[in-house]
mmCIF file with all atom_site columns, C-alpha atoms in Angstrom:
data_model
loop_
_atom_site.group_PDB
_atom_site.id
_atom_site.type_symbol
_atom_site.label_atom_id
_atom_site.label_alt_id
_atom_site.label_comp_id
_atom_site.label_asym_id
_atom_site.label_entity_id
_atom_site.label_seq_id
_atom_site.pdbx_PDB_ins_code
_atom_site.Cartn_x
_atom_site.Cartn_y
_atom_site.Cartn_z
_atom_site.occupancy
_atom_site.B_iso_or_equiv
_atom_site.pdbx_formal_charge
_atom_site.auth_seq_id
_atom_site.auth_comp_id
_atom_site.auth_asym_id
_atom_site.auth_atom_id
_atom_site.pdbx_PDB_model_num
ATOM 1   C CA . MET A 1 1   ? 214.075 15.290 149.282 1.00 0.00 ? 1   MET A CA 1
ATOM 2   C CA . ASN A 1 2   ? 215.908 14.062 146.193 1.00 0.00 ? 2   ASN A CA 1
ATOM 3   C CA . ALA A 1 3   ? 219.301 13.657 147.885 1.00 0.00 ? 3   ALA A CA 1
ATOM 4   C CA . LEU A 1 4   ? 217.924 10.868 150.102 1.00 0.00 ? 4   LEU A CA 1
ATOM 5   C CA . ARG A 1 5   ? 217.862 8.640  147.015 1.00 0.00 ? 5   ARG A CA 1
ATOM 6   C CA . LEU A 1 6   ? 221.570 9.080  146.313 1.00 0.00 ? 6   LEU A CA 1
ATOM 7   C CA . LYS A 1 7   ? 224.399 7.038  147.786 1.00 0.00 ? 7   LYS A CA 1
ATOM 8   C CA . HIS A 1 8   ? 227.769 7.657  146.162 1.00 0.00 ? 8   HIS A CA 1
ATOM 9   C CA . PRO A 1 9   ? 231.327 8.316  147.445 1.00 0.00 ? 9   PRO A CA 1
ATOM 10  C CA . ASN A 1 10  ? 231.427 11.643 145.582 1.00 0.00 ? 10  ASN A CA 1
ATOM 11  C CA . ILE A 1 11  ? 228.071 12.912 146.877 1.00 0.00 ? 11  ILE A CA 1
ATOM 12  C CA . ILE A 1 12  ? 227.389 14.205 150.394 1.00 0.00 ? 12  ILE A CA 1
ATOM 13  C CA . GLN A 1 13  ? 225.204 11.588 152.053 1.00 0.00 ? 13  GLN A CA 1
ATOM 14  C CA . VAL A 1 14  ? 221.877 12.839 153.395 1.00 0.00 ? 14  VAL A CA 1
ATOM 15  C CA . TYR A 1 15  ? 220.625 10.552 156.163 1.00 0.00 ? 15  TYR A CA 1
ATOM 16  C CA . GLN A 1 16  ? 217.363 12.111 157.258 1.00 0.00 ? 16  GLN A CA 1
ATOM 17  C CA . VAL A 1 17  ? 215.121 15.114 156.707 1.00 0.00 ? 17  VAL A CA 1
ATOM 18  C CA . ILE A 1 18  ? 213.280 16.285 159.821 1.00 0.00 ? 18  ILE A CA 1
ATOM 19  C CA . GLY A 1 19  ? 210.218 18.479 159.609 1.00 0.00 ? 19  GLY A CA 1
ATOM 20  C CA . HIS A 1 20  ? 209.927 18.132 155.850 1.00 0.00 ? 20  HIS A CA 1
ATOM 21  C CA . SER A 1 21  ? 206.814 19.527 154.227 1.00 0.00 ? 21  SER A CA 1
ATOM 22  C CA . PHE A 1 22  ? 205.856 20.900 150.849 1.00 0.00 ? 22  PHE A CA 1
ATOM 23  C CA . SER A 1 23  ? 206.625 24.415 152.091 1.00 0.00 ? 23  SER A CA 1
ATOM 24  C CA . ASP A 1 24  ? 209.966 24.086 153.830 1.00 0.00 ? 24  ASP A CA 1
ATOM 25  C CA . ILE A 1 25  ? 212.566 21.817 155.425 1.00 0.00 ? 25  ILE A CA 1
ATOM 26  C CA . GLY A 1 26  ? 213.260 21.948 159.132 1.00 0.00 ? 26  GLY A CA 1
ATOM 27  C CA . PHE A 1 27  ? 216.537 20.063 159.545 1.00 0.00 ? 27  PHE A CA 1
ATOM 28  C CA . VAL A 1 28  ? 218.710 17.944 157.295 1.00 0.00 ? 28  VAL A CA 1
ATOM 29  C CA . VAL A 1 29  ? 220.941 15.299 158.867 1.00 0.00 ? 29  VAL A CA 1
ATOM 30  C CA . MET A 1 30  ? 223.874 14.695 156.566 1.00 0.00 ? 30  MET A CA 1
ATOM 31  C CA . GLU A 1 31  ? 227.403 13.384 156.345 1.00 0.00 ? 31  GLU A CA 1
ATOM 32  C CA . LEU A 1 32  ? 230.117 15.536 157.917 1.00 0.00 ? 32  LEU A CA 1
ATOM 33  C CA . SER A 1 33  ? 232.688 15.771 155.174 1.00 0.00 ? 33  SER A CA 1
ATOM 34  C CA . GLY A 1 34  ? 235.173 18.344 154.040 1.00 0.00 ? 34  GLY A CA 1
ATOM 35  C CA . TYR A 1 35  ? 236.870 21.369 155.484 1.00 0.00 ? 35  TYR A CA 1
ATOM 36  C CA . THR A 1 36  ? 236.047 23.794 152.678 1.00 0.00 ? 36  THR A CA 1
ATOM 37  C CA . ASN A 1 37  ? 234.505 23.988 149.236 1.00 0.00 ? 37  ASN A CA 1
ATOM 38  C CA . LEU A 1 38  ? 236.184 24.141 145.864 1.00 0.00 ? 38  LEU A CA 1
ATOM 39  C CA . GLU A 1 39  ? 235.238 27.780 145.253 1.00 0.00 ? 39  GLU A CA 1
ATOM 40  C CA . SER A 1 40  ? 237.047 28.912 148.411 1.00 0.00 ? 40  SER A CA 1
ATOM 41  C CA . LEU A 1 41  ? 240.091 26.796 147.623 1.00 0.00 ? 41  LEU A CA 1
ATOM 42  C CA . LEU A 1 42  ? 240.346 28.251 144.121 1.00 0.00 ? 42  LEU A CA 1
ATOM 43  C CA . GLN A 1 43  ? 240.391 31.771 145.563 1.00 0.00 ? 43  GLN A CA 1
ATOM 44  C CA . TYR A 1 44  ? 243.269 31.210 147.959 1.00 0.00 ? 44  TYR A CA 1
ATOM 45  C CA . GLU A 1 45  ? 245.476 28.483 146.502 1.00 0.00 ? 45  GLU A CA 1
ATOM 46  C CA . ILE A 1 46  ? 247.013 27.789 143.096 1.00 0.00 ? 46  ILE A CA 1
ATOM 47  C CA . LEU A 1 47  ? 246.163 24.151 142.416 1.00 0.00 ? 47  LEU A CA 1
ATOM 48  C CA . PRO A 1 48  ? 248.295 21.759 140.369 1.00 0.00 ? 48  PRO A CA 1
ATOM 49  C CA . PHE A 1 49  ? 246.646 20.961 137.056 1.00 0.00 ? 49  PHE A CA 1
ATOM 50  C CA . PHE A 1 50  ? 246.358 17.234 137.801 1.00 0.00 ? 50  PHE A CA 1
ATOM 51  C CA . ILE A 1 51  ? 244.502 18.010 141.042 1.00 0.00 ? 51  ILE A CA 1
ATOM 52  C CA . LYS A 1 52  ? 242.053 20.201 139.124 1.00 0.00 ? 52  LYS A CA 1
ATOM 53  C CA . LEU A 1 53  ? 241.421 17.355 136.697 1.00 0.00 ? 53  LEU A CA 1
ATOM 54  C CA . ARG A 1 54  ? 240.946 14.904 139.560 1.00 0.00 ? 54  ARG A CA 1
ATOM 55  C CA . TYR A 1 55  ? 238.321 17.106 141.218 1.00 0.00 ? 55  TYR A CA 1
ATOM 56  C CA . LEU A 1 56  ? 236.546 17.647 137.910 1.00 0.00 ? 56  LEU A CA 1
ATOM 57  C CA . LYS A 1 57  ? 236.489 13.954 137.092 1.00 0.00 ? 57  LYS A CA 1
ATOM 58  C CA . GLN A 1 58  ? 235.051 13.077 140.510 1.00 0.00 ? 58  GLN A CA 1
ATOM 59  C CA . THR A 1 59  ? 232.389 15.767 140.138 1.00 0.00 ? 59  THR A CA 1
ATOM 60  C CA . GLY A 1 60  ? 231.562 14.501 136.665 1.00 0.00 ? 60  GLY A CA 1
ATOM 61  C CA . ILE A 1 61  ? 231.207 10.959 137.985 1.00 0.00 ? 61  ILE A CA 1
ATOM 62  C CA . ALA A 1 62  ? 228.893 12.182 140.762 1.00 0.00 ? 62  ALA A CA 1
ATOM 63  C CA . LEU A 1 63  ? 226.743 14.108 138.310 1.00 0.00 ? 63  LEU A CA 1
ATOM 64  C CA . GLU A 1 64  ? 226.566 11.185 135.893 1.00 0.00 ? 64  GLU A CA 1
ATOM 65  C CA . TYR A 1 65  ? 225.392 9.017  138.815 1.00 0.00 ? 65  TYR A CA 1
ATOM 66  C CA . CYS A 1 66  ? 222.659 11.549 139.647 1.00 0.00 ? 66  CYS A CA 1
ATOM 67  C CA . HIS A 1 67  ? 221.399 11.371 136.075 1.00 0.00 ? 67  HIS A CA 1
ATOM 68  C CA . ARG A 1 68  ? 221.390 7.565  136.114 1.00 0.00 ? 68  ARG A CA 1
ATOM 69  C CA . LYS A 1 69  ? 219.285 7.760  139.262 1.00 0.00 ? 69  LYS A CA 1
ATOM 70  C CA . GLY A 1 70  ? 216.851 10.125 137.573 1.00 0.00 ? 70  GLY A CA 1
ATOM 71  C CA . ILE A 1 71  ? 217.877 13.324 139.386 1.00 0.00 ? 71  ILE A CA 1
ATOM 72  C CA . LEU A 1 72  ? 218.857 16.722 137.976 1.00 0.00 ? 72  LEU A CA 1
ATOM 73  C CA . HIS A 1 73  ? 221.100 18.752 140.297 1.00 0.00 ? 73  HIS A CA 1
ATOM 74  C CA . LEU A 1 74  ? 220.492 22.179 138.681 1.00 0.00 ? 74  LEU A CA 1
ATOM 75  C CA . ASP A 1 75  ? 222.986 24.115 140.807 1.00 0.00 ? 75  ASP A CA 1
ATOM 76  C CA . VAL A 1 76  ? 226.372 22.692 139.859 1.00 0.00 ? 76  VAL A CA 1
ATOM 77  C CA . LYS A 1 77  ? 229.141 25.131 140.781 1.00 0.00 ? 77  LYS A CA 1
ATOM 78  C CA . PRO A 1 78  ? 232.440 25.046 142.726 1.00 0.00 ? 78  PRO A CA 1
ATOM 79  C CA . LYS A 1 79  ? 230.734 26.303 145.894 1.00 0.00 ? 79  LYS A CA 1
ATOM 80  C CA . ASN A 1 80  ? 228.612 23.136 145.913 1.00 0.00 ? 80  ASN A CA 1
ATOM 81  C CA . ILE A 1 81  ? 231.627 20.834 145.724 1.00 0.00 ? 81  ILE A CA 1
ATOM 82  C CA . THR A 1 82  ? 233.044 20.094 149.173 1.00 0.00 ? 82  THR A CA 1
ATOM 83  C CA . LEU A 1 83  ? 236.578 18.854 149.705 1.00 0.00 ? 83  LEU A CA 1
ATOM 84  C CA . ALA A 1 84  ? 237.344 15.884 151.919 1.00 0.00 ? 84  ALA A CA 1
ATOM 85  C CA . PRO A 1 85  ? 240.748 14.443 152.902 1.00 0.00 ? 85  PRO A CA 1
ATOM 86  C CA . ASN A 1 86  ? 242.930 12.686 150.320 1.00 0.00 ? 86  ASN A CA 1
ATOM 87  C CA . ASN A 1 87  ? 241.834 14.948 147.452 1.00 0.00 ? 87  ASN A CA 1
ATOM 88  C CA . ILE A 1 88  ? 238.301 13.573 147.474 1.00 0.00 ? 88  ILE A CA 1
ATOM 89  C CA . CYS A 1 89  ? 235.474 15.901 146.516 1.00 0.00 ? 89  CYS A CA 1
ATOM 90  C CA . LYS A 1 90  ? 231.744 15.525 147.057 1.00 0.00 ? 90  LYS A CA 1
ATOM 91  C CA . LEU A 1 91  ? 228.823 17.152 145.272 1.00 0.00 ? 91  LEU A CA 1
ATOM 92  C CA . CYS A 1 92  ? 226.370 18.753 147.709 1.00 0.00 ? 92  CYS A CA 1
ATOM 93  C CA . ASP A 1 93  ? 223.377 21.112 148.039 1.00 0.00 ? 93  ASP A CA 1
ATOM 94  C CA . PHE A 1 94  ? 220.483 19.471 146.232 1.00 0.00 ? 94  PHE A CA 1
ATOM 95  C CA . GLY A 1 95  ? 218.078 22.262 147.128 1.00 0.00 ? 95  GLY A CA 1
ATOM 96  C CA . SER A 1 96  ? 217.421 23.079 143.460 1.00 0.00 ? 96  SER A CA 1
ATOM 97  C CA . SER A 1 97  ? 217.323 19.467 142.297 1.00 0.00 ? 97  SER A CA 1
ATOM 98  C CA . MET A 1 98  ? 214.336 17.707 140.784 1.00 0.00 ? 98  MET A CA 1
ATOM 99  C CA . PRO A 1 99  ? 213.439 14.294 139.378 1.00 0.00 ? 99  PRO A CA 1
ATOM 100 C CA . ILE A 1 100 ? 213.972 14.132 135.633 1.00 0.00 ? 100 ILE A CA 1
ATOM 101 C CA . ALA A 1 101 ? 210.513 12.594 135.229 1.00 0.00 ? 101 ALA A CA 1
ATOM 102 C CA . ASN A 1 102 ? 208.861 15.616 136.878 1.00 0.00 ? 102 ASN A CA 1
ATOM 103 C CA . ALA A 1 103 ? 211.010 18.331 135.302 1.00 0.00 ? 103 ALA A CA 1
ATOM 104 C CA . GLU A 1 104 ? 208.363 19.683 132.939 1.00 0.00 ? 104 GLU A CA 1
ATOM 105 C CA . ILE A 1 105 ? 205.691 19.845 135.642 1.00 0.00 ? 105 ILE A CA 1
ATOM 106 C CA . SER A 1 106 ? 208.072 21.348 138.207 1.00 0.00 ? 106 SER A CA 1
ATOM 107 C CA . THR A 1 107 ? 209.322 23.998 135.782 1.00 0.00 ? 107 THR A CA 1
ATOM 108 C CA . SER A 1 108 ? 205.832 25.304 135.089 1.00 0.00 ? 108 SER A CA 1
ATOM 109 C CA . SER A 1 109 ? 205.170 25.882 138.788 1.00 0.00 ? 109 SER A CA 1
ATOM 110 C CA . ARG A 1 110 ? 208.355 27.604 139.951 1.00 0.00 ? 110 ARG A CA 1
ATOM 111 C CA . SER A 1 111 ? 210.849 30.275 138.972 1.00 0.00 ? 111 SER A CA 1
ATOM 112 C CA . ILE A 1 112 ? 214.338 29.699 137.585 1.00 0.00 ? 112 ILE A CA 1
ATOM 113 C CA . MET A 1 113 ? 216.497 27.868 140.110 1.00 0.00 ? 113 MET A CA 1
ATOM 114 C CA . GLY A 1 114 ? 220.262 27.782 140.407 1.00 0.00 ? 114 GLY A CA 1
ATOM 115 C CA . THR A 1 115 ? 223.028 30.382 140.242 1.00 0.00 ? 115 THR A CA 1
ATOM 116 C CA . LEU A 1 116 ? 223.000 32.870 137.377 1.00 0.00 ? 116 LEU A CA 1
ATOM 117 C CA . GLN A 1 117 ? 226.524 32.352 136.030 1.00 0.00 ? 117 GLN A CA 1
ATOM 118 C CA . TYR A 1 118 ? 225.963 28.609 135.657 1.00 0.00 ? 118 TYR A CA 1
ATOM 119 C CA . ILE A 1 119 ? 222.379 28.513 134.345 1.00 0.00 ? 119 ILE A CA 1
ATOM 120 C CA . ALA A 1 120 ? 222.012 27.103 130.834 1.00 0.00 ? 120 ALA A CA 1
ATOM 121 C CA . PRO A 1 121 ? 220.547 29.443 128.192 1.00 0.00 ? 121 PRO A CA 1
ATOM 122 C CA . GLU A 1 122 ? 217.504 27.247 127.593 1.00 0.00 ? 122 GLU A CA 1
ATOM 123 C CA . LEU A 1 123 ? 216.576 27.591 131.274 1.00 0.00 ? 123 LEU A CA 1
ATOM 124 C CA . LEU A 1 124 ? 216.930 31.368 131.038 1.00 0.00 ? 124 LEU A CA 1
ATOM 125 C CA . ARG A 1 125 ? 214.374 31.130 128.225 1.00 0.00 ? 125 ARG A CA 1
ATOM 126 C CA . GLY A 1 126 ? 211.996 29.219 130.504 1.00 0.00 ? 126 GLY A CA 1
ATOM 127 C CA . LYS A 1 127 ? 212.480 25.812 128.883 1.00 0.00 ? 127 LYS A CA 1
ATOM 128 C CA . THR A 1 128 ? 212.282 22.483 130.713 1.00 0.00 ? 128 THR A CA 1
ATOM 129 C CA . PRO A 1 129 ? 215.588 21.434 132.335 1.00 0.00 ? 129 PRO A CA 1
ATOM 130 C CA . THR A 1 130 ? 217.309 18.250 131.210 1.00 0.00 ? 130 THR A CA 1
ATOM 131 C CA . GLU A 1 131 ? 220.531 16.423 131.958 1.00 0.00 ? 131 GLU A CA 1
ATOM 132 C CA . LYS A 1 132 ? 222.189 18.696 129.387 1.00 0.00 ? 132 LYS A CA 1
ATOM 133 C CA . SER A 1 133 ? 221.358 21.696 131.585 1.00 0.00 ? 133 SER A CA 1
ATOM 134 C CA . ASP A 1 134 ? 223.619 20.164 134.234 1.00 0.00 ? 134 ASP A CA 1
ATOM 135 C CA . THR A 1 135 ? 226.241 19.528 131.547 1.00 0.00 ? 135 THR A CA 1
ATOM 136 C CA . TYR A 1 136 ? 226.246 23.260 130.756 1.00 0.00 ? 136 TYR A CA 1
ATOM 137 C CA . ALA A 1 137 ? 226.756 24.168 134.419 1.00 0.00 ? 137 ALA A CA 1
ATOM 138 C CA . PHE A 1 138 ? 229.557 21.625 134.625 1.00 0.00 ? 138 PHE A CA 1
ATOM 139 C CA . GLY A 1 139 ? 231.229 23.311 131.638 1.00 0.00 ? 139 GLY A CA 1
ATOM 140 C CA . ILE A 1 140 ? 231.171 26.720 133.336 1.00 0.00 ? 140 ILE A CA 1
ATOM 141 C CA . THR A 1 141 ? 232.435 25.077 136.532 1.00 0.00 ? 141 THR A CA 1
ATOM 142 C CA . MET A 1 142 ? 235.244 23.398 134.612 1.00 0.00 ? 142 MET A CA 1
ATOM 143 C CA . TRP A 1 143 ? 236.287 26.726 133.089 1.00 0.00 ? 143 TRP A CA 1
ATOM 144 C CA . GLN A 1 144 ? 236.392 28.260 136.577 1.00 0.00 ? 144 GLN A CA 1
ATOM 145 C CA . VAL A 1 145 ? 238.471 25.411 137.979 1.00 0.00 ? 145 VAL A CA 1
ATOM 146 C CA . ILE A 1 146 ? 240.936 25.338 135.070 1.00 0.00 ? 146 ILE A CA 1
ATOM 147 C CA . HIS A 1 147 ? 241.483 29.107 134.923 1.00 0.00 ? 147 HIS A CA 1
ATOM 148 C CA . GLN A 1 148 ? 240.850 29.860 138.618 1.00 0.00 ? 148 GLN A CA 1
ATOM 149 C CA . GLU A 1 149 ? 238.744 32.869 137.701 1.00 0.00 ? 149 GLU A CA 1
ATOM 150 C CA . ILE A 1 150 ? 235.144 33.746 138.550 1.00 0.00 ? 150 ILE A CA 1
ATOM 151 C CA . PRO A 1 151 ? 232.881 33.631 135.484 1.00 0.00 ? 151 PRO A CA 1
ATOM 152 C CA . TYR A 1 152 ? 231.538 37.035 134.391 1.00 0.00 ? 152 TYR A CA 1
ATOM 153 C CA . GLU A 1 153 ? 233.120 38.721 137.409 1.00 0.00 ? 153 GLU A CA 1
ATOM 154 C CA . LYS A 1 154 ? 232.208 42.419 137.733 1.00 0.00 ? 154 LYS A CA 1
ATOM 155 C CA . GLU A 1 155 ? 229.785 42.218 134.802 1.00 0.00 ? 155 GLU A CA 1
ATOM 156 C CA . ASP A 1 156 ? 226.183 43.361 135.127 1.00 0.00 ? 156 ASP A CA 1
ATOM 157 C CA . SER A 1 157 ? 223.977 40.315 135.656 1.00 0.00 ? 157 SER A CA 1
ATOM 158 C CA . HIS A 1 158 ? 221.198 41.522 133.353 1.00 0.00 ? 158 HIS A CA 1
ATOM 159 C CA . VAL A 1 159 ? 223.677 42.136 130.548 1.00 0.00 ? 159 VAL A CA 1
ATOM 160 C CA . VAL A 1 160 ? 225.197 38.693 131.075 1.00 0.00 ? 160 VAL A CA 1
ATOM 161 C CA . VAL A 1 161 ? 221.784 37.015 130.829 1.00 0.00 ? 161 VAL A CA 1
ATOM 162 C CA . TYR A 1 162 ? 221.004 38.809 127.576 1.00 0.00 ? 162 TYR A CA 1
ATOM 163 C CA . LYS A 1 163 ? 224.402 38.021 126.039 1.00 0.00 ? 163 LYS A CA 1
ATOM 164 C CA . VAL A 1 164 ? 224.338 34.361 127.092 1.00 0.00 ? 164 VAL A CA 1
ATOM 165 C CA . VAL A 1 165 ? 220.896 33.855 125.554 1.00 0.00 ? 165 VAL A CA 1
ATOM 166 C CA . ALA A 1 166 ? 221.101 36.112 122.501 1.00 0.00 ? 166 ALA A CA 1
ATOM 167 C CA . GLN A 1 167 ? 224.804 36.162 121.626 1.00 0.00 ? 167 GLN A CA 1
ATOM 168 C CA . ASN A 1 168 ? 226.100 32.783 122.814 1.00 0.00 ? 168 ASN A CA 1
ATOM 169 C CA . TYR A 1 169 ? 228.304 34.621 125.303 1.00 0.00 ? 169 TYR A CA 1
ATOM 170 C CA . ARG A 1 170 ? 230.609 32.573 127.526 1.00 0.00 ? 170 ARG A CA 1
ATOM 171 C CA . PRO A 1 171 ? 233.496 33.235 129.957 1.00 0.00 ? 171 PRO A CA 1
ATOM 172 C CA . ASP A 1 172 ? 236.710 34.425 128.345 1.00 0.00 ? 172 ASP A CA 1
ATOM 173 C CA . THR A 1 173 ? 239.171 31.784 127.176 1.00 0.00 ? 173 THR A CA 1
ATOM 174 C CA . CYS A 1 174 ? 242.855 32.554 126.842 1.00 0.00 ? 174 CYS A CA 1
ATOM 175 C CA . ALA A 1 175 ? 243.995 32.134 123.232 1.00 0.00 ? 175 ALA A CA 1
ATOM 176 C CA . LEU A 1 176 ? 247.279 30.636 124.394 1.00 0.00 ? 176 LEU A CA 1
ATOM 177 C CA . VAL A 1 177 ? 245.544 27.631 125.954 1.00 0.00 ? 177 VAL A CA 1
ATOM 178 C CA . SER A 1 178 ? 242.350 27.463 123.911 1.00 0.00 ? 178 SER A CA 1
ATOM 179 C CA . ASN A 1 179 ? 243.362 24.296 122.054 1.00 0.00 ? 179 ASN A CA 1
ATOM 180 C CA . THR A 1 180 ? 244.140 22.122 125.070 1.00 0.00 ? 180 THR A CA 1
ATOM 181 C CA . PRO A 1 181 ? 242.063 18.947 125.588 1.00 0.00 ? 181 PRO A CA 1
ATOM 182 C CA . ALA A 1 182 ? 240.575 20.351 128.804 1.00 0.00 ? 182 ALA A CA 1
ATOM 183 C CA . ASN A 1 183 ? 239.380 23.487 127.035 1.00 0.00 ? 183 ASN A CA 1
ATOM 184 C CA . HIS A 1 184 ? 237.769 21.425 124.289 1.00 0.00 ? 184 HIS A CA 1
ATOM 185 C CA . ILE A 1 185 ? 235.756 19.593 126.961 1.00 0.00 ? 185 ILE A CA 1
ATOM 186 C CA . TYR A 1 186 ? 234.268 22.640 128.657 1.00 0.00 ? 186 TYR A CA 1
ATOM 187 C CA . LYS A 1 187 ? 233.554 24.317 125.330 1.00 0.00 ? 187 LYS A CA 1
ATOM 188 C CA . ALA A 1 188 ? 231.607 21.218 124.273 1.00 0.00 ? 188 ALA A CA 1
ATOM 189 C CA . CYS A 1 189 ? 229.687 21.299 127.556 1.00 0.00 ? 189 CYS A CA 1
ATOM 190 C CA . TRP A 1 190 ? 228.547 24.902 127.199 1.00 0.00 ? 190 TRP A CA 1
ATOM 191 C CA . LYS A 1 191 ? 227.311 24.793 123.609 1.00 0.00 ? 191 LYS A CA 1
ATOM 192 C CA . ALA A 1 192 ? 224.120 26.759 123.042 1.00 0.00 ? 192 ALA A CA 1
ATOM 193 C CA . GLU A 1 193 ? 221.988 23.838 121.869 1.00 0.00 ? 193 GLU A CA 1
ATOM 194 C CA . PRO A 1 194 ? 221.408 21.170 124.538 1.00 0.00 ? 194 PRO A CA 1
ATOM 195 C CA . ASN A 1 195 ? 221.435 18.326 121.998 1.00 0.00 ? 195 ASN A CA 1
ATOM 196 C CA . GLU A 1 196 ? 224.944 19.354 120.914 1.00 0.00 ? 196 GLU A CA 1
ATOM 197 C CA . ARG A 1 197 ? 226.362 18.998 124.423 1.00 0.00 ? 197 ARG A CA 1
ATOM 198 C CA . PRO A 1 198 ? 227.844 15.677 125.546 1.00 0.00 ? 198 PRO A CA 1
ATOM 199 C CA . SER A 1 199 ? 226.158 13.583 128.203 1.00 0.00 ? 199 SER A CA 1
ATOM 200 C CA . MET A 1 200 ? 227.912 13.462 131.552 1.00 0.00 ? 200 MET A CA 1
ATOM 201 C CA . SER A 1 201 ? 228.865 9.854  130.760 1.00 0.00 ? 201 SER A CA 1
ATOM 202 C CA . ASP A 1 202 ? 230.755 11.118 127.717 1.00 0.00 ? 202 ASP A CA 1
ATOM 203 C CA . VAL A 1 203 ? 232.285 13.972 129.716 1.00 0.00 ? 203 VAL A CA 1
ATOM 204 C CA . VAL A 1 204 ? 233.624 11.484 132.270 1.00 0.00 ? 204 VAL A CA 1
ATOM 205 C CA . ILE A 1 205 ? 235.167 9.390  129.490 1.00 0.00 ? 205 ILE A CA 1
ATOM 206 C CA . MET A 1 206 ? 236.866 12.488 128.063 1.00 0.00 ? 206 MET A CA 1
ATOM 207 C CA . LEU A 1 207 ? 238.161 13.497 131.489 1.00 0.00 ? 207 LEU A CA 1
ATOM 208 C CA . GLU A 1 208 ? 239.489 10.013 132.179 1.00 0.00 ? 208 GLU A CA 1
ATOM 209 C CA . LYS A 1 209 ? 241.607 10.246 129.038 1.00 0.00 ? 209 LYS A CA 1
ATOM 210 C CA . ILE A 1 210 ? 243.412 13.371 130.240 1.00 0.00 ? 210 ILE A CA 1
ATOM 211 C CA . THR A 1 211 ? 243.513 12.785 134.015 1.00 0.00 ? 211 THR A CA 1
ATOM 212 C CA . PRO A 1 212 ? 246.775 11.242 135.278 1.00 0.00 ? 212 PRO A CA 1
ATOM 213 C CA . VAL A 1 213 ? 246.422 7.970  137.177 1.00 0.00 ? 213 VAL A CA 1
ATOM 214 C CA . MET A 1 214 ? 247.697 8.431  140.730 1.00 0.00 ? 214 MET A CA 1
#
């Protein structure tokens, strides 16, 4: 299991996998951390902007660490970000993850993994996932956190897939706030071409510039 290789304060620690085989996983022994996830919090509480930026920066740091360790997460979304005390968040659920080195081989032998709203267009076309596929998912996640709205809510999933791939369709952005630094970051992350998206290292640098020091 890929998560066993990761040890980081912003990633849920997996200690042991019991009954692991190529077909399934029996039990996963992991760190007990957090009382809810970011998706649930966004639905029921209006968060201060600086808290949103703090959560996003921590998630970006966790994802950048995964990439340095040679792991693609491939299911980045607010539901997979748990919240611990003291405004600490932790990336979790590595069930869709894969080693970067094996991405091409793994892609040819399995269907699209992840959650539709956050899947990069190149993956919807059947291409090999890369670090930039995670960057795309982070961009959609960032939009959701900033605006506290669910991406493509109430839209037909098949129509969304077509429009994302063929028409460069993305979640709506309010014209009144479209020129803020935060909006520039998530728009860079969700660009259609993977090579035009920033690395997660660059995303973290951009977030650090706009996140207040507490």
